[in-house]
Short mmCIF file of C-alpha atoms in Angstrom, two decimals:
data_model
loop_
_atom_site.label_atom_id
_atom_site.label_comp_id
_atom_site.label_asym_id
_atom_site.label_seq_id
_atom_site.Cartn_x
_atom_site.Cartn_y
_atom_site.Cartn_z
CA MET A 1 -0.37 -15.14 11.87
CA ALA A 2 -3.63 -13.35 11.10
CA VAL A 3 -3.71 -9.75 9.85
CA LEU A 4 -6.40 -8.04 11.93
CA VAL A 5 -5.74 -4.33 11.53
CA GLU A 6 -4.60 -2.28 8.57
CA VAL A 7 -3.28 1.27 8.33
CA THR A 8 -4.32 3.22 5.27
CA ARG A 9 -2.84 6.30 3.65
CA GLY A 10 -4.64 7.72 0.65
CA ALA A 11 -6.12 4.83 -1.32
CA ARG A 12 -3.55 2.26 -0.20
CA VAL A 13 -2.84 0.09 2.82
CA GLU A 14 0.48 1.29 4.20
CA SER A 15 0.96 -1.07 7.15
CA TRP A 16 -0.57 -4.18 8.73
CA HIS A 17 -0.86 -5.41 12.31
CA MET A 18 -1.17 -9.12 13.09
CA GLY A 19 -2.88 -10.41 16.20
CA ALA A 20 -4.91 -13.02 18.00
CA ILE A 21 -8.27 -12.92 19.80
CA ALA A 22 -9.87 -15.42 22.19
CA VAL A 23 -13.49 -15.18 23.35
CA VAL A 24 -14.42 -17.75 26.00
CA ASP A 25 -17.52 -18.47 28.10
CA THR A 26 -17.68 -19.23 31.82
CA THR A 27 -17.21 -22.98 31.31
CA GLY A 28 -13.97 -22.40 29.43
CA LYS A 29 -15.60 -23.20 26.07
CA LEU A 30 -14.20 -21.25 23.16
CA VAL A 31 -16.90 -19.02 21.67
CA THR A 32 -14.71 -17.72 18.84
CA SER A 33 -11.06 -17.14 18.11
CA ILE A 34 -8.69 -15.72 15.55
CA GLY A 35 -5.00 -16.55 15.35
CA ASP A 36 -2.74 -18.26 17.88
CA ILE A 37 -4.47 -18.31 21.27
CA GLU A 38 -2.37 -21.16 22.71
CA SER A 39 1.08 -19.57 22.93
CA PRO A 40 1.68 -17.97 26.34
CA VAL A 41 1.77 -14.17 26.35
CA TYR A 42 2.60 -11.76 29.14
CA PRO A 43 -0.73 -10.15 30.11
CA ARG A 44 1.03 -7.22 31.76
CA SER A 45 -1.40 -4.60 33.11
CA ALA A 46 -4.41 -6.14 31.34
CA ILE A 47 -5.05 -8.35 34.42
CA LYS A 48 -5.05 -5.61 37.03
CA GLY A 49 -8.70 -6.39 37.77
CA LEU A 50 -7.62 -9.87 38.87
CA GLN A 51 -4.62 -8.52 40.77
CA ALA A 52 -6.95 -6.24 42.74
CA LEU A 53 -9.01 -9.15 44.07
CA PRO A 54 -6.86 -9.84 47.18
CA PHE A 55 -7.01 -6.13 48.08
CA VAL A 56 -10.80 -6.13 48.00
CA GLU A 57 -11.24 -9.61 49.48
CA SER A 58 -9.04 -8.69 52.45
CA GLY A 59 -11.59 -6.17 53.72
CA ALA A 60 -9.12 -3.30 53.34
CA VAL A 61 -11.64 -1.13 51.49
CA ASP A 62 -14.03 -1.05 54.44
CA ALA A 63 -11.32 -1.14 57.11
CA TYR A 64 -9.65 1.99 55.74
CA GLY A 65 -12.82 3.73 54.57
CA LEU A 66 -11.66 3.85 50.97
CA PRO A 67 -13.95 5.41 48.33
CA THR A 68 -15.02 4.01 44.97
CA GLU A 69 -12.18 5.89 43.28
CA ALA A 70 -9.61 3.92 45.27
CA VAL A 71 -10.97 0.58 44.10
CA SER A 72 -11.04 1.81 40.50
CA ILE A 73 -7.48 3.12 40.57
CA ALA A 74 -6.28 -0.20 41.98
CA CYS A 75 -7.05 -1.53 38.47
CA ALA A 76 -5.52 1.44 36.67
CA SER A 77 -2.85 2.25 34.14
CA HIS A 78 -3.50 5.94 34.63
CA ASN A 79 -2.16 9.12 33.08
CA GLY A 80 -0.63 10.52 36.26
CA GLU A 81 -3.10 13.38 36.39
CA GLU A 82 -3.65 15.28 39.64
CA SER A 83 -6.79 13.35 40.53
CA HIS A 84 -4.91 10.07 40.13
CA VAL A 85 -1.97 11.19 42.23
CA GLN A 86 -4.16 12.52 45.04
CA THR A 87 -6.20 9.31 45.16
CA VAL A 88 -3.02 7.27 45.58
CA HIS A 89 -1.79 9.56 48.37
CA SER A 90 -5.12 9.20 50.16
CA MET A 91 -4.95 5.39 49.97
CA LEU A 92 -1.49 5.35 51.48
CA ALA A 93 -2.49 7.74 54.25
CA ALA A 94 -5.57 5.64 55.03
CA CYS A 95 -3.49 2.52 55.66
CA GLY A 96 -0.82 4.37 57.61
CA LEU A 97 1.94 4.52 55.01
CA THR A 98 3.73 7.16 52.98
CA LEU A 99 5.04 7.36 49.43
CA ASP A 100 8.34 5.89 50.62
CA ALA A 101 6.64 2.48 50.90
CA MET A 102 5.96 2.30 47.16
CA GLU A 103 8.37 0.20 45.09
CA CYS A 104 7.04 0.81 41.57
CA GLY A 105 9.49 3.53 40.58
CA ALA A 106 8.74 7.04 39.33
CA HIS A 107 8.05 8.37 35.85
CA SER A 108 6.52 11.49 34.33
CA PRO A 109 2.79 11.85 33.66
CA LYS A 110 1.60 10.68 30.24
CA TYR A 111 0.59 14.05 28.81
CA GLU A 112 2.62 17.21 28.39
CA ILE A 113 0.03 19.38 30.14
CA ASP A 114 0.51 17.43 33.37
CA GLN A 115 4.27 17.33 32.90
CA ALA A 116 4.24 21.13 32.52
CA ILE A 117 2.34 21.57 35.78
CA LEU A 118 5.10 19.73 37.63
CA HIS A 119 7.83 21.62 35.77
CA ARG A 120 6.36 25.03 36.58
CA ALA A 121 6.08 24.05 40.24
CA GLY A 122 9.64 22.72 40.30
CA ILE A 123 8.40 19.28 41.34
CA GLU A 124 9.97 16.01 40.22
CA PRO A 125 7.66 13.10 39.36
CA THR A 126 7.22 10.60 42.17
CA ALA A 127 6.07 7.01 42.42
CA ALA A 128 2.50 8.35 42.69
CA HIS A 129 2.77 9.53 39.07
CA ASN A 130 3.68 6.02 37.92
CA ASN A 131 0.80 4.68 35.84
CA CYS A 132 0.71 1.59 38.10
CA SER A 133 0.73 3.51 41.39
CA GLY A 134 -2.93 2.72 42.13
CA LYS A 135 -2.27 -1.01 41.84
CA HIS A 136 0.71 -0.67 44.17
CA ALA A 137 -1.32 1.34 46.67
CA GLY A 138 -3.82 -1.51 46.61
CA PHE A 139 -1.03 -4.02 47.25
CA LEU A 140 0.12 -1.98 50.24
CA CYS A 141 -3.38 -1.65 51.66
CA PHE A 142 -3.74 -5.44 51.35
CA ALA A 143 -0.39 -6.01 53.08
CA GLN A 144 -1.29 -3.67 55.94
CA LYS A 145 -4.74 -5.23 56.43
CA ALA A 146 -3.24 -8.75 56.38
CA GLY A 147 -0.55 -7.80 58.90
CA LEU A 148 2.29 -8.44 56.47
CA ASP A 149 5.65 -6.70 56.35
CA HIS A 150 5.24 -4.65 53.18
CA HIS A 151 8.94 -4.30 52.45
CA GLY A 152 9.85 -6.11 49.23
CA TYR A 153 6.19 -6.59 48.29
CA ILE A 154 7.12 -6.52 44.57
CA LYS A 155 9.19 -9.70 44.78
CA ALA A 156 7.79 -13.00 43.56
CA GLU A 157 8.46 -14.70 46.90
CA HIS A 158 6.67 -12.03 48.98
CA PRO A 159 3.30 -13.13 50.43
CA VAL A 160 1.52 -10.34 48.50
CA GLN A 161 2.78 -11.60 45.14
CA ARG A 162 2.32 -15.25 46.09
CA GLU A 163 -1.35 -14.54 46.84
CA ILE A 164 -1.81 -12.63 43.58
CA ARG A 165 -0.22 -15.44 41.59
CA ALA A 166 -2.51 -17.98 43.28
CA VAL A 167 -5.59 -15.88 42.48
CA VAL A 168 -4.65 -15.45 38.81
CA GLU A 169 -3.81 -19.16 38.42
CA SER A 170 -7.14 -20.13 39.95
CA MET A 171 -9.16 -17.67 37.86
CA ALA A 172 -7.44 -18.73 34.64
CA SER A 173 -7.39 -22.48 35.40
CA PHE A 174 -3.67 -22.38 34.65
CA GLN A 175 -1.41 -23.93 37.26
CA MET A 176 2.35 -23.41 37.13
CA ASP A 177 4.87 -25.71 38.73
CA GLU A 178 8.35 -24.56 39.74
CA HIS A 179 9.82 -25.49 36.35
CA SER A 180 7.17 -23.69 34.31
CA VAL A 181 7.23 -20.66 36.61
CA HIS A 182 10.90 -20.16 35.80
CA ASP A 183 10.10 -20.30 32.09
CA LEU A 184 6.94 -18.14 32.20
CA CYS A 185 7.85 -15.46 34.75
CA GLY A 186 9.06 -12.04 33.65
CA THR A 187 9.33 -8.67 35.38
CA ASP A 188 6.77 -6.01 34.57
CA GLY A 189 7.50 -2.33 34.04
CA CYS A 190 6.49 -1.56 37.62
CA SER A 191 8.78 -4.36 38.90
CA ILE A 192 6.22 -6.99 39.95
CA PRO A 193 6.24 -10.49 38.40
CA THR A 194 4.23 -11.05 35.23
CA TYR A 195 3.43 -14.61 34.18
CA ALA A 196 2.88 -15.60 30.54
CA MET A 197 -0.38 -17.50 29.89
CA PRO A 198 -2.36 -18.49 26.79
CA LEU A 199 -4.99 -16.01 25.63
CA LYS A 200 -7.72 -18.65 25.97
CA ASN A 201 -6.94 -19.03 29.71
CA LEU A 202 -6.88 -15.28 30.27
CA ALA A 203 -10.24 -14.97 28.51
CA HIS A 204 -11.67 -17.72 30.74
CA ALA A 205 -10.44 -15.84 33.82
CA PHE A 206 -12.31 -12.73 32.73
CA ALA A 207 -15.48 -14.64 31.88
CA ARG A 208 -15.51 -15.81 35.49
CA PHE A 209 -14.51 -12.34 36.76
CA GLY A 210 -17.48 -10.84 34.93
CA THR A 211 -20.10 -13.35 36.07
CA GLY A 212 -18.91 -14.83 39.35
CA GLN A 213 -19.47 -18.27 37.85
CA ASP A 214 -17.71 -21.06 39.81
CA LEU A 215 -16.20 -18.55 42.23
CA SER A 216 -16.54 -18.57 46.00
CA PRO A 217 -19.16 -16.13 47.31
CA GLU A 218 -16.39 -13.92 48.70
CA ARG A 219 -14.49 -13.78 45.41
CA ALA A 220 -17.62 -13.26 43.34
CA LYS A 221 -18.57 -10.38 45.65
CA ALA A 222 -15.10 -8.85 45.33
CA ALA A 223 -15.16 -9.12 41.53
CA SER A 224 -18.57 -7.46 41.43
CA HIS A 225 -17.32 -4.69 43.73
CA ILE A 226 -14.38 -4.01 41.41
CA ARG A 227 -16.54 -3.94 38.27
CA GLN A 228 -19.03 -1.58 39.90
CA ALA A 229 -16.27 0.73 41.12
CA VAL A 230 -14.63 0.99 37.70
CA ALA A 231 -18.02 1.64 36.07
CA LYS A 232 -18.75 4.42 38.56
CA ALA A 233 -15.28 5.97 38.37
CA PRO A 234 -13.87 5.08 34.92
CA TYR A 235 -11.66 8.16 34.87
CA MET A 236 -9.53 6.62 37.62
CA VAL A 237 -8.69 3.54 35.56
CA ALA A 238 -6.99 5.54 32.79
CA GLY A 239 -7.95 9.19 32.33
CA HIS A 240 -8.23 11.79 29.60
CA ASP A 241 -8.38 10.51 26.00
CA ARG A 242 -7.94 6.85 26.93
CA PHE A 243 -9.69 3.78 25.51
CA CYS A 244 -10.51 2.07 28.82
CA THR A 245 -12.04 5.17 30.35
CA GLY A 246 -13.89 6.03 27.14
CA VAL A 247 -15.42 2.59 26.63
CA MET A 248 -16.46 2.09 30.25
CA ASP A 249 -17.89 5.59 30.32
CA ILE A 250 -20.13 4.54 27.41
CA PHE A 251 -21.21 1.11 28.65
CA GLY A 252 -20.82 1.21 32.43
CA GLU A 253 -20.99 -2.23 34.05
CA ARG A 254 -21.86 -3.86 30.72
CA ALA A 255 -18.18 -3.84 29.71
CA PHE A 256 -15.00 -4.12 31.77
CA VAL A 257 -11.94 -3.53 29.59
CA LYS A 258 -8.29 -3.20 30.53
CA VAL A 259 -5.24 -2.59 28.38
CA GLY A 260 -1.78 -3.96 29.03
CA ALA A 261 1.61 -3.07 27.64
CA GLU A 262 2.75 -4.54 24.32
CA GLY A 263 -0.68 -4.64 22.71
CA VAL A 264 -2.59 -6.85 25.16
CA PHE A 265 -6.22 -6.38 26.19
CA CYS A 266 -8.49 -8.32 28.53
CA ALA A 267 -12.20 -7.74 28.98
CA THR A 268 -15.47 -9.17 30.17
CA LEU A 269 -18.99 -8.57 28.92
CA PRO A 270 -20.95 -9.83 31.95
CA GLU A 271 -24.41 -9.88 30.35
CA GLN A 272 -23.07 -12.05 27.53
CA GLY A 273 -21.19 -14.29 29.97
CA ILE A 274 -17.92 -14.02 28.05
CA GLY A 275 -14.33 -13.08 28.63
CA VAL A 276 -11.95 -11.71 26.02
CA ALA A 277 -8.18 -11.69 25.69
CA LEU A 278 -6.25 -10.44 22.69
CA LYS A 279 -2.80 -9.41 21.60
CA CYS A 280 -1.40 -7.36 18.76
CA TRP A 281 1.82 -9.22 18.05
CA ASP A 282 3.93 -6.15 17.32
CA GLY A 283 2.80 -4.54 20.58
CA ALA A 284 0.98 -1.59 19.02
CA PHE A 285 -1.69 0.00 21.20
CA ARG A 286 -3.34 1.61 18.18
CA ALA A 287 -4.13 -1.79 16.69
CA ALA A 288 -5.07 -3.47 19.99
CA GLU A 289 -7.68 -0.78 20.64
CA VAL A 290 -9.27 -1.31 17.23
CA MET A 291 -9.29 -5.06 17.86
CA MET A 292 -11.02 -4.69 21.23
CA ALA A 293 -13.56 -2.26 19.79
CA ALA A 294 -14.36 -4.87 17.14
CA VAL A 295 -15.07 -7.54 19.77
CA ILE A 296 -17.37 -5.14 21.63
CA ASP A 297 -19.06 -4.28 18.35
CA ALA A 298 -19.61 -7.96 17.57
CA PHE A 299 -20.89 -9.14 20.94
CA LEU A 300 -22.44 -6.25 22.86
CA PRO A 301 -25.91 -5.03 21.82
CA MET A 302 -25.95 -1.24 21.91
CA SER A 303 -28.14 1.75 21.27
CA GLU A 304 -27.62 4.08 18.35
CA GLY A 305 -26.02 6.62 20.69
CA GLU A 306 -23.66 4.04 22.12
CA ALA A 307 -22.70 2.88 18.63
CA VAL A 308 -21.91 6.46 17.61
CA ALA A 309 -19.81 6.95 20.74
CA LEU A 310 -17.86 3.75 20.03
CA ASP A 311 -16.96 5.03 16.55
CA ARG A 312 -14.16 7.07 18.16
CA TRP A 313 -12.43 3.79 19.01
CA ARG A 314 -13.46 1.61 16.05
CA ARG A 315 -11.33 3.61 13.63
CA ASP A 316 -8.40 5.79 14.62
CA LYS A 317 -8.22 8.72 12.22
CA MET A 318 -4.67 9.83 11.43
CA ILE A 319 -4.43 13.62 11.31
CA ASN A 320 -1.24 15.33 10.14
CA TRP A 321 0.29 18.53 11.56
CA ASN A 322 -1.91 20.66 9.31
CA GLY A 323 -5.06 19.00 10.58
CA ILE A 324 -5.58 16.99 7.39
CA HIS A 325 -7.14 13.53 7.64
CA VAL A 326 -4.52 11.41 5.85
CA GLY A 327 -5.47 7.84 6.74
CA ASP A 328 -6.97 5.44 9.25
CA VAL A 329 -6.08 2.63 11.61
CA GLN A 330 -8.96 0.25 10.98
CA LEU A 331 -10.08 -3.36 11.15
CA ALA A 332 -8.93 -5.51 8.25
CA GLU A 333 -11.63 -6.65 5.86
CA GLY A 334 -13.57 -9.70 7.03
CA VAL A 335 -12.48 -9.66 10.69
CA LEU A 336 -15.74 -8.26 12.09
CA SER A 337 -17.87 -10.59 9.98
CA HIS A 338 -15.77 -13.53 11.17
CA LEU A 339 -16.37 -12.59 14.81
CA MET A 340 -20.10 -12.13 14.27
CA GLN A 341 -20.51 -15.36 12.29
CA ARG A 342 -18.69 -17.43 14.89
CA LYS A 343 -20.77 -15.80 17.65
CA THR A 344 -23.99 -17.01 16.09
CA ALA A 345 -22.69 -20.41 14.93
#
């Protein structure tokens, strides 16, 4: 396994993170790679952009008069801030449902400030605070528009999940038969199925998602709609002090990035015609973010101002309780040059 990120303290490297990166073009050709990109990995929430395609393709956005923020939050792993919760409630109301229809489970908001707001008001967290609630609201809007019984929509055999699986398989050029499905299917944190796929296939899916290459006109239009919505409302896709919001706030439609649990990231850089999928093998977000920032650094031309803004995510400064800078989470030596050399080869 390749060491891609190191953690320094003082003058020494204290810890290492190993990972793998696949960068693929729209034809499925490998542009560059590091590490094992063949072993199937669970993409988790990193493929929410793909999972939102049936919602948008169904016509639910127009039918229910949903705003840009609703399309963005359908791709979200959000913080559970008030703006996120209210957007989810408005989506449910628009399609004629209530919070009781959601089957993702409830958990507290990510940050203490939002947890404190609920505590002071004597309010328990609901399913709307779940970081995946926007995705589930999108599922429910799709079910309502398609005339489906929404009950049990999280189950693999439900028409909603069957359609999502078909979309992801098609986008990734990765077909599963009944035997392989049993081996590759797990259950995500929000209770929907998650299917393990090689990083190279996930990267191919996002190359196509970013360009519309070899997609039907309807799917290409839906993918473009999703990318535009996230670029216009990046706060909905994550929130305060989050990599996905921060990067898409910098680059707009030039970069679509989405994190997943256990150190997975997927992305597309549409102007470069590439998709990206990566995993930090120990599941650490801190390393996965540095890895994704390195890919953006290597492949996306940027202004001086954009480069300065990206610095926040290239290197994660470790600050102790006294405010002292004690070390960094940073790219291992040679990784960036490897990416840039392979890009131009």
